Amino acid sequence: MSQLIVLVVGILAILFIIWWFFGKHQVATGVAEVASNEQTIAINVSGGYSPEEVTLKKGIPAVLTFTRQDPSSCLDHIVFPDFGINKALPKNEPVTVKIDTTKPGEYTWACGMDMFHGKLTIK
Amino acid sequence: MNVTRRFIISLIFALPMLIEMVLKPFGWMLPGQNWTMFVLTTVIMLVAARPFLQSAWASFKKHHANMDTLVAIGTFTAYLYSIYALFTKQPVFFESAALVITFVLLGQVFEERMRKNASNAVEKLLNLQAKEAEVIRNGTSQLIPIEQVVIGDIIRVKPGQKVAVDGVITEGTSTIDESMVTGESMPVEKQVGDPVIGATINSNGTFLFKAQKIGNETMLAQIVDLVKKAQTSHAPIQKLTDKVSDIFVPIVLIIALATLLCWYVFLGASLATALIFAVSVVVIACPCALGLATPTALMVGTGRSAKRGVLIKNGEVLEAVNHVDTVIFDKTGTITVGKPTVTDVVGDMKQVLGVAMALEANSEHPLAAAIMQKGQASHLTNNAQVNTFKAIEGKGVTAFVDGQAAFVGNIKLLADYTISEELRDTMMTLQNDAKTVVLVGIKQAVIGLIAIQDIPKETSKAAISALKGRGLQTVMLTGDNQRVAAAIAKAVGIDQVIADVLPEDKANKVTEFQQQHTVAFVGDGINDAPALTTADVGIAMGSGTDIAIDAGGIILVKNDLRDVALALDLSKKTFNRIKQNLFWAFIYNVLGIPVAAGAFYSMGIILSPELAGLAMAFSSLSVVISSLLLNVQRIKTVQ
């Protein structure tokens, strides 16, 4: 009897792992708030980025504020390769990143080791 | 708490268990046995390992898995199971959890140190700027911070001061040392209408200039921008291992669960036995050896290189070196000495140098320094009586030496003097060799010539031929004119010369080469910084500017160009060792998992969690030993 329970629980756990890590999941998206000719958005860094996808309006200067809460050194840098930005993210300290929004398109950002990713859309 | 402190704490608490592991065969046991281990490991888990759990949980919530996930699950499963085992009087394996944490943290400490060394080139570049400028507004001069300078401002620059921003001279003349931006070793003479560059140093005259480019528009700011872009576009470290971890970790977890089910449900083992197999899988899959493979080889390889005067900044450089087939050199200061030196004295050496020294003793011209140095090297002393000294801008100097009219200067000063045909011919020959020729005259006649050139370093030729011997293509890139460049290239045996390159175009030239080749760039000036970062491998001379040193991936401390070949050899050796380490660590994981899962149980081969932990530690140790072997590998020296 206990064997059957373990079997069922074990198979469920395996299915859960497959679904959780390999299934398609909705990512958190965010649109920046526009106020007096500046758009701002706060991004929380903990086990990844929330939101993970950010949409910005073209032509309005944008400021992204990253706050790292994750203790992992994996996330201690933020890199925007297209904009030549590479900043350190001290834990629990908001770090602002200014984005030039003159050119529309899709850009990515990543942590210092290119493990975690986020997407920036300017339109 | 930072990684280093976490590592030290876990090392202190894991050390007794490590000692026991080594001394057990000799009969030494840890006092208090399991309970001592429980206490020691609990401290490590609470203090040093908790961040792994936090990060693993945060990642898990976002459907990600990383190294932290595996470390957290492996160690906490081992730890929690051991507590259960402790109370049910079964074998415990606290030391596995403790050692896994210690080794992983060791890897992270190494890694953090590597990354910190990486670079702060950009800030240093910006520090070169003048902080203040003397601006003349409404007829009065005032000292203002550089940020307040606007386009059109008239700025005064006194001798020894830095030029504040880019602009054009409106009044006065001077010579300016532009070497930090352009790499040009000779100070440049400037007069009204000539452009000046911000952050360059004014040497002798006072002049006024009109600001044309400020802030982000200046040449220095443009170079800063290039360096920034080049830096962030670099390939990320350990990309492969991290990409793998997103898939690797869940798969390991699935294998562990499957192992548990197989043993417990289908093979009828007890739950404890099945759990032991599952935990063994997670413990042995902990990618410690994989994590240590790169940093330890890097530490040893870079340490050995450093002893030989070659500083290697990071792992990316090592990887890139393997593919390098073209080496591009900057000329001034890299292949050449970087400052003018007297190469020939025509005429009676003692007399010619004597007159020249008497006149140049009071001059601040860079050529004067070369002449004085030559005089001192020839053991000549200057005790002539000199009066009515006069510097004639752009021509030379005149004075009365021991009561007789004398001069040192170029051909433009010749009007009052006569020169023999023979000397005139010699002058042409010297000039054709790309040398700067100075005439020396006394009593209305030219008595001799002094030829001055930025000569190649003694070691340049050997260095180039060593590289050619390794099948590498050599190229020289310089802002100097074709004639000078070709003469130097011929002297040292470089294959290809690209002359008249503007400072800002150096990086572009490197990019052009990169379309077909993997390029190493060797340079020393600020103007080389973008090229150093753009190239697959940037090699900076140790005598170079801080900026070049920061921009380069490899630094040659001894300034010896022959070390380029040494650097390439050492990098290749280190990188090959990393590849070997990764291969063995990976094979170890691949083979270890089925063994840990009990696949060879029927053959009597099993891996209990302690053994899995020990094997894990041993594989880490073998990787470290393999890295240490790098220290004794033979490296050829260029003569």
mmCIF file with all atom_site columns, C-alpha atoms in Angstrom, chain A residues 8-23 25, chain B residues 57 60-61 63 250 253-254 257:
data_model
loop_
_atom_site.group_PDB
_atom_site.id
_atom_site.type_symbol
_atom_site.label_atom_id
_atom_site.label_alt_id
_atom_site.label_comp_id
_atom_site.label_asym_id
_atom_site.label_entity_id
_atom_site.label_seq_id
_atom_site.pdbx_PDB_ins_code
_atom_site.Cartn_x
_atom_site.Cartn_y
_atom_site.Cartn_z
_atom_site.occupancy
_atom_site.B_iso_or_equiv
_atom_site.pdbx_formal_charge
_atom_site.auth_seq_id
_atom_site.auth_comp_id
_atom_site.auth_asym_id
_atom_site.auth_atom_id
_atom_site.pdbx_PDB_model_num
ATOM 1  C CA . VAL A 1 8   ? 1.847  7.868  -7.303  1.00 0.00 ? 8   VAL A CA 1
ATOM 2  C CA . VAL A 1 9   ? 3.471  10.711 -5.404  1.00 0.00 ? 9   VAL A CA 1
ATOM 3  C CA . GLY A 1 10  ? 6.789  10.110 -7.180  1.00 0.00 ? 10  GLY A CA 1
ATOM 4  C CA . ILE A 1 11  ? 5.248  10.078 -10.661 1.00 0.00 ? 11  ILE A CA 1
ATOM 5  C CA . LEU A 1 12  ? 3.248  13.195 -9.844  1.00 0.00 ? 12  LEU A CA 1
ATOM 6  C CA . ALA A 1 13  ? 6.438  14.873 -8.661  1.00 0.00 ? 13  ALA A CA 1
ATOM 7  C CA . ILE A 1 14  ? 8.235  13.973 -11.901 1.00 0.00 ? 14  ILE A CA 1
ATOM 8  C CA . LEU A 1 15  ? 5.319  15.261 -13.982 1.00 0.00 ? 15  LEU A CA 1
ATOM 9  C CA . PHE A 1 16  ? 5.307  18.417 -11.887 1.00 0.00 ? 16  PHE A CA 1
ATOM 10 C CA . ILE A 1 17  ? 9.023  18.983 -12.509 1.00 0.00 ? 17  ILE A CA 1
ATOM 11 C CA . ILE A 1 18  ? 8.563  18.501 -16.253 1.00 0.00 ? 18  ILE A CA 1
ATOM 12 C CA . TRP A 1 19  ? 5.580  20.824 -16.368 1.00 0.00 ? 19  TRP A CA 1
ATOM 13 C CA . TRP A 1 20  ? 7.143  23.402 -14.057 1.00 0.00 ? 20  TRP A CA 1
ATOM 14 C CA . PHE A 1 21  ? 10.537 23.709 -15.722 1.00 0.00 ? 21  PHE A CA 1
ATOM 15 C CA . PHE A 1 22  ? 9.910  22.712 -19.327 1.00 0.00 ? 22  PHE A CA 1
ATOM 16 C CA . GLY A 1 23  ? 6.294  23.774 -19.893 1.00 0.00 ? 23  GLY A CA 1
ATOM 17 C CA . HIS A 1 25  ? 4.591  29.696 -18.745 1.00 0.00 ? 25  HIS A CA 1
ATOM 18 C CA . TRP B 2 57  ? 13.455 29.173 -4.264  1.00 0.00 ? 57  TRP B CA 1
ATOM 19 C CA . PHE B 2 60  ? 11.967 28.041 -8.787  1.00 0.00 ? 60  PHE B CA 1
ATOM 20 C CA . LYS B 2 61  ? 9.067  30.470 -8.512  1.00 0.00 ? 61  LYS B CA 1
ATOM 21 C CA . HIS B 2 63  ? 10.357 28.328 -13.495 1.00 0.00 ? 63  HIS B CA 1
ATOM 22 C CA . PRO B 2 250 ? 15.477 19.288 -13.544 1.00 0.00 ? 250 PRO B CA 1
ATOM 23 C CA . LEU B 2 253 ? 15.947 15.693 -10.061 1.00 0.00 ? 253 LEU B CA 1
ATOM 24 C CA . ILE B 2 254 ? 13.841 13.455 -12.291 1.00 0.00 ? 254 ILE B CA 1
ATOM 25 C CA . LEU B 2 257 ? 13.063 10.489 -8.191  1.00 0.00 ? 257 LEU B CA 1
#
